[in-house]
Structures are given as structure tokens and as C-alpha cells.
């Protein structure tokens, strides 16, 4: 130790901030090594390995000796520690990608599809951060800029996975939300959020503010309770309607932060075995905040991060899928070029979920196989198998849902050839004759994913298969008649979660196809189309209803003075006749006092000279 001290004293001590840079950079590097080591063990221990692998920042520095030597080395190498640190970040990202490719988690199978040993809905912490995806596209320097030095001088804040707290946010304090473990069955844990008494009082005030139809009342409520989740969700919708996208996104991130701070200690985002019941009103805010955050990420150009959030929402309730993210997950997979995930999901879930009966999966899965068949790094056997599956599945989709083709070509500004345009199978009758529920699904799919079909290679492949389907129709293939019978029998009415998804997605093509019973009722951003079988844990106290048999004079004074009550308080003791005279006297006294107050407050202005 004496030698180390003497050796360091020969050089000038590095600046304080630069030393912090070196320590931070070194800790990142140590974390990267640790993460790689744990990832290799993840195959044997999925949940624990996944969570440990994503915690590089918690690696303790066990010895001062190597740290001091490394710090000294870094100060000699470069005077600008920032450049080295950003390069380290990029190196860590590239190392992680190499580790993922070579750690044995993905093996090639004989069918040409990559078999992943992890669960289908496994969520990686690293992919929940949009900055990691943006850094892969543009580099760390372009994304972070001058952000890092400011963050180091910031006070300590709680580390979170879903979103990073910002300096502009109000100071966080306990809001009155907690999470409880309700049950554990067959290795699956069921949780629920709970509202404490003080949070319930704020919730009642929020409902009053919503009924007032004045957003300023919600703003005032948020100034007093800056982390009230439903207020943040509702005000975010207001900001979005006023084209203030940045504020709308910031409010959603603040709601996610508030909910994550209330997580139960054993609640895991990555394991895929934690469930939340959407029928409980306290849980709905978490589903909706995740969905709205996902939509902002997709618009921001982060489809891979959005896909990870989509998997997270689906893992919270995969059986019921209350926000119907199955209608969205295929689009995000194609945008993020995660074709293997989409084909794997189709193979694993088709038998028990009938995914091919949803137009989005019927068309997106063959498109994913087509894109896989264009990847030159695959073997010839894999490419030919992908081409065969793509052709077979797209033909089945066109036979089952012929009404998709013409709107899709119209959105892509493609003119069909004479044979297709004149054939009755894909004509206008195909769209008019289909049930309303199917019309909503096809409109949603075409409006959302038409941009993925504009590639000339995709259009040429589609044209070939359309002509093959017309040959089957002309040959009176029994499959065509069977599919028509299925269309008429199914899709009579859509379940409530599909309506909820259409409302949240705000695709005008699909919203126009919603039935009248949905569009005629008011839809609130903090709870669109609540389930009919809600599990209510606490109820809002009834507001005092004024008697309807009031006199005209009493109604007149009520309009002037809202707190005025001529009849007095309603008695519950049953002795109403004996107290009638007293009530009348009290009512008259109140009336006279109100008259005096009103006359005293009247001021006459002199006419202007």
C-alpha cells in the first residue's frame, strides 16, 4: 500500500469528475463481463439467470488496488474520458450481441427454424430501454450527447427498468399504491395492486374532475398529487389531442414510474409467470400505461423495444389478453425484423389459440416466412422450406380472407391486373358480404401494416399466389367453399377486448367499423370499455342527491348559491311530522340569510363619464 501511495503521488491527481468517469466506465466493463458470464448459465436457470444478467450496475468493486491502477491507466491514455466511455458502451452492446449468438440459447433445428430454449414470452431487461435500440442505430454519441455528465451530478434516484426518472419530474413520495401477492398456482403467481385510503380519496376527487369535463381540474389535482396514475393517463390523452406529443409521452412515463415503485419484491417482469387480473380496476392502469407507452415507442422508431413491451403485456394475462395485443404483436415483430419469434409463436400457439383465424396472423406469418427465405446466410434447405411455407400459408389466407386483398392493394397504390380486378372472388362482394366483426379485423390489419407490403419483391410474390388462388376458385376446390362457410358461422360479434384494442389503437379505418353500442357510450382514456364482470374492492361514496320536489324559489336560489338547501338535512329518525315546523322555520331562516348575503354583495357601478 505504501508503494501504491508513493506511485500515485508522483503524478498529478486526476480531476475529480474524470476520476468518476473512469470508475463508472470500469464498472460498466465489469458489469459487461458479469452479464456475459450469467447469460451463459441462463439456459439452466431461466428466471434467476435473466434477472441477474440484467444487473451489471450492482457488481461491487471488491478491491481498491486494481481500481486505482486502472484509473491511472485511463488518465494516461486519454484526457477526454467521455470518448473512451462511449466507445466502451458500444463495445459492450456488440459483445452482448455476440454472446447472445454464441451462448447456446439458440440452436438450429432440422426444420430450419431457430429453437430458443427460453420461454416464448421471455422479456429481456436490456430490450425495455429504447436508448439501447437507438444506440444500435445511431451510436452512443448521437443518442446520449452531453447527457451523461449532467446525470452523474444528479442526486440518487431509484433504479427502474420500465422508464428512467427525469430531473424535471416532481420529487417522488409514497402515493398510496401497493402490490400484493394474491395466490400461487402451478408455478404462476397472481398479484394485484391495492389503493390505500389516502389514494382512494384522491381517486374520488379525480372522478369528480373527470365529470366536470374540464382538464384544468385534473391539472390542479396533479399539482397536489403529481404521481396519481389515472390523472396522468387522462391528461396524457388531452395533451395528445392538442398535438403536444412530448408532454403526453412524459406523463405516461411518469405513470409507469409510479406503478413500478409499488412493485412487490417478488414480482418479476422477465419471468413470464406473473399475472394481473384486468377485472380489478386497480390493475387496469398498469395495462393501459404499458400499451400507451408501447404506441409512443413504435411512433418514435423503436419497434424492438415496443415488441418487448408487447410481450410483457401479453405475459400479464395471456389467456384473456384484455387489450388484445395479439392483433399488434405480429406487426411489431415484422417491423423489428424478429421473423423467427413470429413463426415460433405461430407454431406453438396455433393448436390451442387458432391464430390462423385472425387475419393479421394469417397474412403476417407467411410474410415473415417470405422475408426469412430472402436471407442469404441461411442454407439452401432452409430457404426452400421457408419459400414453401410462405406460399402455402398466403394461399390459405387469401382463400379464408379474400376481402383483405383489394383494400391492401389500394393502400399500397397498386393497380391489380384485369383478371384479378374482374374476378368476383376478390371483388366488392367479398367486402360487403363479410360479417361486421370480421370487417373490423381486416380494416385494422390493412390500416396498420400496409406499409410492409409495398416492397416490389413482396408484391411480385403476392401476385403469383393470388393467381394460384384464382385457379383454385375456378377449379371449385372444396377448401374455398369450406372457408366461406367458416366466415359466415364465425365472426358474428367481436369480444369486448377487440373493441378495446380498436379504441386504443385509434386506426380510423377500424374505428369507423365499430358498432353503435360501443360508439354511443362515453369512452374514458383512463378506463376504456371496462369489463362487465369487474371485481370492485372499494366503491365511490354516493354524492348527496337533492330532492326533486323543490319549489321554484328554492331552485332559483340553488342556481345562484349551489350550497343553499331550503329543505335542510334529510332526517333518518322517522319523527318527521314532529320536526316539520322546525324544519320549515330553519328553511325560512336560511332563505332570509341567503337573501341578505346576496343583497350585501350587490355593487352598483357608476356609469362611465
XYZ file of C-alpha atoms in Angstrom:
609
model
C 0.000 0.000 0.000
C 2.891 2.358 0.714
C 4.263 1.730 -2.768
C 0.894 2.427 -4.362
C 0.586 5.717 -2.460
C 4.105 6.760 -3.459
C 3.498 5.782 -7.071
C 0.308 7.819 -7.252
C 1.836 10.876 -5.614
C 4.403 11.146 -8.438
C 1.683 12.107 -10.891
C -0.777 14.877 -10.510
C -4.058 13.620 -9.079
C -6.692 13.388 -11.828
C -9.628 15.819 -11.747
C -12.475 14.692 -9.565
C -15.018 14.350 -12.352
C -12.586 12.481 -14.606
C -11.882 10.010 -11.838
C -15.601 9.406 -11.515
C -15.711 8.814 -15.284
C -13.015 6.193 -15.043
C -14.708 4.421 -12.137
C -18.039 4.426 -13.903
C -16.529 3.191 -17.139
C -14.670 0.452 -15.308
C -17.807 -0.605 -13.514
C -19.628 -0.788 -16.865
C -16.873 -3.020 -18.191
C -17.013 -5.245 -15.089
C -20.776 -5.386 -15.439
C -20.460 -6.423 -19.081
C -18.190 -9.333 -18.115
C -20.515 -10.367 -15.341
C -23.528 -10.167 -17.618
C -21.900 -12.382 -20.211
C -20.990 -14.977 -17.585
C -24.501 -15.102 -16.199
C -26.088 -15.221 -19.654
C -24.214 -18.430 -20.387
C -25.899 -20.023 -17.386
C -29.334 -18.707 -18.273
C -30.295 -21.841 -20.136
C -30.290 -23.864 -16.950
C -31.895 -21.275 -14.733
C -34.228 -19.071 -16.759
C -35.794 -16.606 -14.350
C -32.921 -16.104 -11.896
C -30.315 -16.014 -14.637
C -32.326 -13.497 -16.641
C -32.697 -11.152 -13.728
C -29.053 -11.414 -12.642
C -27.885 -10.909 -16.187
C -29.534 -7.539 -16.370
C -27.985 -6.077 -13.227
C -24.468 -5.093 -14.215
C -24.553 -1.885 -12.175
C -24.856 -3.770 -8.891
C -21.457 -5.518 -9.241
C -19.423 -4.470 -6.172
C -15.808 -3.395 -6.593
C -14.094 -5.781 -4.183
C -10.615 -4.298 -4.095
C -9.179 -0.796 -4.269
C -5.902 -1.981 -5.720
C -6.901 -2.848 -9.315
C -9.292 0.096 -9.382
C -6.533 2.595 -8.676
C -4.209 1.119 -11.275
C -6.925 1.131 -13.934
C -7.858 4.687 -13.078
C -4.291 5.773 -13.531
C -4.012 3.949 -16.839
C -7.142 5.622 -18.202
C -5.953 9.106 -17.295
C -2.715 8.452 -19.170
C -4.483 7.100 -22.248
C -6.822 9.972 -22.885
C -7.623 13.295 -21.382
C -11.200 13.117 -22.678
C -12.723 10.250 -20.728
C -16.065 10.724 -22.467
C -14.910 9.361 -25.834
C -13.490 6.267 -24.242
C -16.652 5.742 -22.212
C -18.974 5.996 -25.229
C -16.771 3.564 -27.148
C -16.931 1.194 -24.193
C -20.722 1.374 -24.274
C -20.793 0.474 -27.952
C -18.293 -2.332 -27.322
C -20.489 -3.721 -24.536
C -23.532 -3.729 -26.834
C -21.622 -5.548 -29.575
C -20.211 -8.037 -27.029
C -23.697 -8.765 -25.717
C -24.974 -9.398 -29.241
C -22.068 -11.806 -29.874
C -22.745 -13.580 -26.570
C -26.422 -13.964 -27.486
C -25.452 -15.525 -30.817
C -22.929 -17.997 -29.368
C -24.110 -18.900 -25.862
C -26.127 -21.929 -26.870
C -29.542 -20.408 -26.229
C -30.398 -20.679 -29.922
C -29.822 -23.871 -31.842
C -30.562 -24.622 -35.492
C -33.072 -27.440 -35.918
C -33.679 -29.671 -38.920
C -36.814 -27.723 -39.840
C -34.747 -24.607 -40.399
C -36.369 -22.693 -37.547
C -34.287 -21.442 -34.652
C -35.363 -23.169 -31.440
C -34.974 -20.934 -28.407
C -34.793 -22.707 -25.067
C -36.214 -19.684 -23.256
C -39.995 -19.250 -22.804
C -41.823 -17.626 -25.708
C -42.801 -14.538 -23.700
C -39.405 -14.145 -22.016
C -38.695 -10.422 -21.586
C -35.156 -9.034 -21.552
C -34.494 -6.009 -19.365
C -31.976 -4.691 -21.871
C -34.624 -4.522 -24.597
C -37.011 -2.466 -22.439
C -34.737 0.576 -22.758
C -35.309 2.468 -26.040
C -31.891 4.140 -25.731
C -30.207 0.767 -26.304
C -32.093 0.338 -29.582
C -31.379 3.907 -30.702
C -27.682 3.415 -29.879
C -27.601 0.382 -32.171
C -28.993 2.529 -34.986
C -27.147 5.814 -34.462
C -24.308 5.168 -31.989
C -23.940 6.140 -28.333
C -22.590 9.626 -29.019
C -25.584 10.636 -31.145
C -28.121 9.312 -28.619
C -26.580 10.410 -25.326
C -24.828 13.601 -26.447
C -23.934 15.752 -23.430
C -26.418 13.949 -21.224
C -24.070 11.775 -19.176
C -22.073 14.404 -17.238
C -25.275 16.019 -16.021
C -26.680 12.693 -14.878
C -23.639 11.989 -12.707
C -24.113 15.111 -10.666
C -27.777 14.279 -10.081
C -28.963 13.121 -6.703
C -29.571 9.427 -6.150
C -32.815 8.141 -7.658
C -34.379 4.723 -7.593
C -33.241 2.364 -10.370
C -36.121 1.192 -12.548
C -36.495 -0.994 -15.652
C -39.591 0.342 -17.411
C -38.598 4.004 -17.599
C -35.871 6.277 -16.275
C -36.892 9.112 -13.906
C -36.167 12.623 -15.181
C -34.838 15.718 -13.456
C -37.941 17.658 -14.499
C -40.310 15.370 -12.596
C -41.589 16.269 -9.122
C -39.931 14.576 -6.173
C -41.375 11.090 -5.700
C -43.004 10.192 -2.406
C -45.204 7.245 -1.497
C -48.503 7.583 -3.340
C -50.672 5.052 -1.515
C -50.411 2.277 -4.136
C -49.106 -1.131 -3.102
C -48.893 -4.565 -4.732
C -49.944 -7.773 -3.007
C -49.336 -11.429 -3.862
C -52.818 -12.963 -4.022
C -52.169 -16.589 -4.973
C -49.624 -19.036 -6.408
C -50.864 -21.916 -8.562
C -48.773 -24.305 -10.695
C -45.737 -22.076 -10.604
C -47.718 -18.981 -11.653
C -48.007 -16.043 -9.242
C -51.116 -13.835 -9.172
C -50.645 -10.242 -7.997
C -52.894 -7.235 -7.616
C -52.386 -3.528 -6.989
C -54.128 -2.052 -3.945
C -55.157 1.531 -3.178
C -54.731 2.745 0.395
C -57.264 5.064 1.992
C -55.471 8.315 1.077
C -55.146 7.200 -2.556
C -58.839 6.317 -2.645
C -59.698 9.881 -1.587
C -57.580 11.236 -4.446
C -59.288 8.783 -6.816
C -62.726 10.140 -5.811
C -61.525 13.698 -6.467
C -60.236 12.561 -9.854
C -63.634 11.105 -10.801
C -65.251 14.419 -9.829
C -62.729 16.239 -12.025
C -63.496 13.940 -14.972
C -67.238 14.545 -14.587
C -66.633 18.288 -14.640
C -65.320 17.890 -18.248
C -62.639 20.499 -17.507
C -58.993 19.344 -17.943
C -57.837 22.199 -15.703
C -59.366 20.390 -12.722
C -57.144 17.359 -13.477
C -54.123 19.663 -13.753
C -54.911 21.120 -10.314
C -55.278 17.621 -8.884
C -51.895 16.608 -10.339
C -50.220 19.642 -8.801
C -51.277 18.317 -5.390
C -50.707 14.612 -6.252
C -48.092 14.505 -9.039
C -47.994 10.690 -9.251
C -51.712 9.889 -9.366
C -51.789 7.328 -12.170
C -55.304 7.764 -13.631
C -54.863 11.557 -13.752
C -51.591 11.096 -15.662
C -53.260 8.734 -18.167
C -56.251 11.020 -18.741
C -54.166 14.193 -19.064
C -51.844 12.405 -21.487
C -54.819 11.831 -23.804
C -55.719 15.520 -23.559
C -52.148 16.539 -24.480
C -52.129 14.116 -27.397
C -55.358 15.595 -28.759
C -53.740 19.038 -28.503
C -50.726 17.750 -30.523
C -48.348 18.002 -27.553
C -46.790 14.571 -28.079
C -43.747 15.197 -25.902
C -45.797 16.076 -22.812
C -48.200 13.186 -23.485
C -45.309 10.730 -23.576
C -43.716 12.223 -20.464
C -46.939 11.800 -18.465
C -47.205 8.120 -19.476
C -43.600 7.506 -18.406
C -44.309 9.162 -15.060
C -47.327 6.864 -14.556
C -45.162 3.803 -15.308
C -42.538 5.005 -12.841
C -45.175 5.484 -10.133
C -46.506 1.944 -10.644
C -43.059 0.337 -10.808
C -42.109 1.903 -7.477
C -45.062 -0.001 -5.960
C -43.992 -3.445 -7.278
C -43.995 -6.416 -4.928
C -40.458 -7.664 -4.114
C -41.009 -10.984 -5.941
C -42.884 -9.515 -8.926
C -40.741 -10.236 -11.997
C -41.051 -8.518 -15.355
C -38.924 -11.088 -17.158
C -40.102 -14.498 -15.971
C -43.455 -14.523 -17.786
C -45.073 -16.252 -14.769
C -46.559 -13.182 -13.017
C -50.222 -12.404 -13.635
C -52.517 -9.409 -13.067
C -56.315 -9.601 -13.265
C -57.697 -6.918 -15.596
C -61.120 -7.209 -13.953
C -59.742 -5.336 -10.930
C -59.860 -1.565 -11.619
C -56.601 -1.029 -9.705
C -54.698 -3.233 -12.200
C -56.037 -1.659 -15.382
C -53.852 1.434 -15.146
C -50.705 -0.737 -15.494
C -52.001 -2.455 -18.650
C -53.068 0.855 -20.218
C -49.853 2.701 -19.310
C -47.770 -0.100 -20.873
C -49.913 -0.085 -24.035
C -49.786 3.696 -24.485
C -46.022 3.681 -23.836
C -45.667 0.942 -26.463
C -47.545 3.055 -29.032
C -45.272 6.047 -28.388
C -42.187 3.822 -28.774
C -43.407 2.490 -32.113
C -44.034 6.009 -33.429
C -40.608 7.054 -32.158
C -38.968 4.382 -34.322
C -38.161 1.784 -31.647
C -40.080 -1.322 -32.820
C -37.802 -3.783 -30.996
C -38.428 -2.069 -27.654
C -42.145 -1.839 -28.430
C -42.209 -5.588 -29.162
C -40.643 -6.294 -25.759
C -43.356 -4.225 -24.037
C -45.971 -6.050 -26.109
C -44.643 -9.401 -24.860
C -44.736 -8.024 -21.308
C -48.434 -7.031 -21.609
C -49.294 -10.432 -23.064
C -47.428 -12.248 -20.272
C -49.524 -10.477 -17.593
C -52.705 -12.261 -18.783
C -52.031 -14.487 -21.834
C -55.300 -16.422 -21.572
C -57.711 -13.458 -21.657
C -55.470 -10.838 -23.357
C -57.631 -7.912 -22.157
C -56.079 -5.356 -24.563
C -55.904 -7.911 -27.412
C -52.234 -7.263 -28.153
C -52.278 -10.403 -30.326
C -53.654 -8.075 -33.020
C -50.485 -5.963 -32.733
C -47.618 -8.319 -31.904
C -47.239 -9.593 -35.484
C -46.826 -6.062 -36.860
C -44.172 -5.187 -34.270
C -42.328 -8.467 -34.956
C -42.187 -7.693 -38.689
C -41.109 -4.094 -38.087
C -38.378 -5.213 -35.700
C -37.379 -7.994 -38.163
C -37.959 -10.611 -35.459
C -39.303 -13.095 -38.010
C -38.196 -16.154 -36.047
C -40.129 -15.043 -32.964
C -43.317 -14.615 -35.013
C -43.047 -18.007 -36.709
C -42.228 -19.664 -33.387
C -45.257 -18.071 -31.749
C -47.474 -19.289 -34.595
C -46.154 -22.841 -34.299
C -46.523 -23.016 -30.508
C -49.902 -21.280 -30.135
C -51.779 -22.275 -33.285
C -53.014 -25.582 -31.840
C -54.750 -24.060 -28.792
C -55.337 -20.427 -29.831
C -56.293 -20.796 -33.554
C -54.106 -17.851 -34.540
C -54.723 -18.555 -38.246
C -58.344 -17.439 -37.718
C -57.120 -13.900 -37.058
C -56.476 -12.055 -40.362
C -53.326 -10.423 -39.009
C -51.618 -13.754 -38.248
C -52.991 -15.368 -41.414
C -51.176 -12.766 -43.557
C -48.198 -11.754 -41.390
C -46.818 -15.259 -40.750
C -46.395 -16.099 -44.466
C -44.851 -12.655 -44.947
C -42.352 -13.497 -42.179
C -41.516 -16.792 -43.908
C -41.037 -14.885 -47.176
C -38.564 -12.500 -45.517
C -36.741 -15.496 -43.996
C -36.481 -17.023 -47.493
C -34.664 -13.863 -48.653
C -31.848 -14.179 -46.089
C -28.808 -15.379 -47.992
C -26.851 -16.504 -44.910
C -29.218 -19.479 -44.464
C -28.705 -22.862 -46.076
C -30.468 -23.791 -49.312
C -32.650 -26.328 -47.491
C -33.864 -23.689 -45.024
C -34.573 -21.207 -47.812
C -36.613 -23.692 -49.835
C -38.627 -24.750 -46.767
C -39.361 -21.097 -45.917
C -40.496 -20.446 -49.527
C -42.828 -23.461 -49.481
C -44.412 -22.478 -46.144
C -44.809 -18.871 -47.238
C -46.614 -19.899 -50.450
C -48.889 -22.416 -48.711
C -49.877 -20.074 -45.858
C -50.504 -16.991 -48.042
C -52.792 -19.039 -50.289
C -54.761 -20.258 -47.251
C -55.018 -16.665 -46.010
C -56.304 -15.371 -49.376
C -58.900 -18.156 -49.539
C -60.039 -17.544 -45.956
C -59.993 -13.715 -46.061
C -60.433 -12.566 -49.699
C -61.676 -9.147 -48.553
C -58.137 -8.137 -47.485
C -56.579 -8.080 -50.965
C -58.291 -5.118 -52.657
C -58.014 -2.648 -49.721
C -54.376 -3.733 -49.278
C -53.543 -3.042 -52.940
C -55.420 0.253 -52.719
C -53.366 1.382 -49.689
C -50.167 0.367 -51.496
C -51.238 2.323 -54.638
C -51.046 -0.851 -56.752
C -53.451 -1.428 -59.640
C -54.487 -5.115 -59.926
C -54.360 -6.761 -63.358
C -57.508 -7.369 -65.405
C -58.020 -10.969 -64.281
C -57.905 -10.108 -60.568
C -59.952 -6.904 -60.912
C -62.738 -8.591 -62.869
C -62.977 -11.746 -60.741
C -65.887 -11.848 -58.325
C -63.946 -13.731 -55.621
C -61.853 -10.669 -54.715
C -64.459 -8.133 -55.842
C -66.626 -5.728 -53.895
C -68.997 -8.511 -52.877
C -66.230 -10.080 -50.749
C -66.159 -6.961 -48.557
C -69.909 -6.349 -48.427
C -70.864 -9.915 -47.549
C -68.471 -10.387 -44.652
C -69.734 -10.032 -41.028
C -69.141 -6.696 -39.229
C -66.702 -8.205 -36.693
C -64.504 -9.548 -39.496
C -64.670 -6.163 -41.217
C -63.156 -4.558 -38.084
C -60.278 -7.061 -38.006
C -59.429 -6.728 -41.701
C -59.678 -2.910 -41.616
C -57.383 -2.821 -38.582
C -54.807 -5.060 -40.240
C -54.744 -3.258 -43.585
C -54.593 0.195 -41.972
C -51.739 -0.816 -39.672
C -49.469 -2.999 -41.833
C -49.965 -1.926 -45.461
C -46.539 -0.217 -45.487
C -44.836 -3.619 -45.014
C -46.335 -4.893 -48.299
C -45.081 -2.075 -50.545
C -41.772 -3.786 -51.336
C -41.751 -4.739 -55.083
C -40.396 -8.218 -54.268
C -43.286 -8.785 -51.818
C -45.825 -7.590 -54.413
C -44.429 -9.921 -57.092
C -44.636 -12.868 -54.657
C -48.191 -11.881 -53.675
C -49.264 -11.623 -57.331
C -48.065 -15.152 -58.084
C -50.056 -16.585 -55.180
C -53.184 -14.552 -55.989
C -53.273 -16.139 -59.458
C -52.808 -19.569 -57.880
C -55.805 -18.907 -55.578
C -57.941 -17.820 -58.563
C -57.035 -21.115 -60.266
C -58.262 -22.973 -57.139
C -61.509 -20.965 -57.131
C -62.169 -21.643 -60.814
C -61.478 -25.346 -60.260
C -64.083 -25.301 -57.440
C -61.667 -26.515 -54.807
C -63.640 -27.733 -51.719
C -61.391 -25.585 -49.494
C -62.955 -22.411 -50.960
C -66.499 -23.412 -50.052
C -65.416 -24.615 -46.608
C -63.718 -21.268 -45.877
C -66.823 -19.359 -46.960
C -68.934 -21.423 -44.551
C -66.469 -20.681 -41.701
C -66.627 -16.941 -42.408
C -70.411 -16.912 -42.167
C -70.566 -19.007 -39.000
C -67.797 -17.226 -37.093
C -67.138 -13.514 -36.608
C -70.771 -12.720 -35.748
C -69.779 -10.343 -32.953
C -66.379 -9.330 -31.646
C -65.474 -9.772 -27.957
C -65.072 -6.698 -25.804
C -61.276 -6.815 -25.730
C -61.141 -6.362 -29.538
C -63.325 -3.241 -29.263
C -60.996 -2.003 -26.517
C -57.974 -2.579 -28.739
C -59.548 -0.760 -31.696
C -60.353 2.263 -29.496
C -56.819 2.390 -28.043
C -55.164 1.939 -31.446
C -57.065 4.875 -32.970
C -56.923 3.453 -36.503
C -59.618 5.425 -38.298
C -60.385 2.554 -40.710
C -61.217 0.212 -37.829
C -62.855 2.830 -35.581
C -65.370 3.613 -38.340
C -66.441 -0.051 -38.313
C -67.241 -0.135 -34.567
C -70.881 -0.943 -33.730
C -73.277 1.680 -32.424
C -73.497 0.214 -28.909
C -69.772 0.910 -28.486
C -69.573 4.343 -30.118
C -72.685 5.678 -28.381
C -71.263 5.386 -24.841
C -68.582 7.708 -23.459
C -65.061 6.247 -23.524
C -62.597 7.453 -20.872
C -58.862 7.299 -21.549
C -58.097 6.009 -18.042
C -60.533 3.056 -18.382
C -61.897 2.391 -21.899
C -64.756 -0.137 -22.030
C -64.375 -1.587 -18.505
C -65.120 -5.333 -18.212
C -68.725 -6.220 -17.471
C -67.605 -8.576 -14.659
C -65.355 -6.116 -12.794
C -64.072 -7.110 -9.333
C -64.646 -3.958 -7.258
C -62.727 -3.678 -3.987
C -63.982 -0.229 -2.944
C -66.799 1.986 -4.177
C -67.168 5.702 -4.552
C -69.423 7.249 -1.883
C -72.751 8.449 -3.201
C -72.993 12.173 -3.715
C -75.848 13.878 -1.851
C -78.799 13.957 -4.220
C -81.044 16.960 -3.829
C -84.792 16.253 -3.522
C -86.641 16.606 -6.785
C -89.813 18.174 -5.294
C -88.228 21.546 -4.601
C -90.149 24.748 -5.158
C -89.332 27.134 -7.960
C -87.992 29.681 -5.457
C -85.661 27.066 -3.949
C -84.361 26.031 -7.397
C -83.760 29.693 -8.246
C -81.672 30.216 -5.127
C -79.838 26.926 -5.723
C -78.801 28.199 -9.163
C -77.408 31.352 -7.515
C -75.957 29.667 -4.426
C -75.108 25.981 -5.044
C -74.738 25.197 -1.312
C -78.184 26.558 -0.425
C -80.662 23.935 0.785
C -84.200 25.045 1.660
C -85.379 21.691 2.965
C -82.476 21.295 5.397
C -80.821 17.964 6.100
C -82.822 14.796 5.494
C -83.776 13.189 8.795
C -83.463 9.453 9.357
C -85.071 9.161 12.775
C -88.627 8.703 11.413
C -90.022 11.533 13.574
C -90.589 13.741 10.516
C -94.039 15.129 11.358
C -92.989 16.455 14.772
C -89.982 18.202 13.270
C -91.802 19.594 10.220
C -92.447 23.004 11.774
C -88.885 23.318 12.987
C -87.556 22.384 9.506
C -89.784 24.995 7.904
C -88.518 27.694 10.273
C -84.914 26.686 9.619
C -85.541 26.737 5.862
C -87.048 30.247 6.041
C -84.143 31.471 8.189
C -81.690 30.084 5.667
C -83.583 31.733 2.844
C -83.524 35.114 4.590
C -79.810 34.787 5.394
C -79.084 33.935 1.779
C -81.119 36.940 0.621
C -79.149 39.245 2.957
C -75.825 37.842 1.720
C -76.827 38.275 -1.879
C -78.087 41.861 -1.435
C -74.983 42.811 0.572
C -72.717 41.609 -2.212
C -74.504 43.514 -4.981
C -72.413 46.505 -6.041
C -73.621 49.209 -8.386
C -71.067 50.729 -10.725
C -71.276 54.362 -11.678
C -71.772 54.905 -15.405
C -68.565 55.931 -17.194
C -68.187 59.651 -17.794
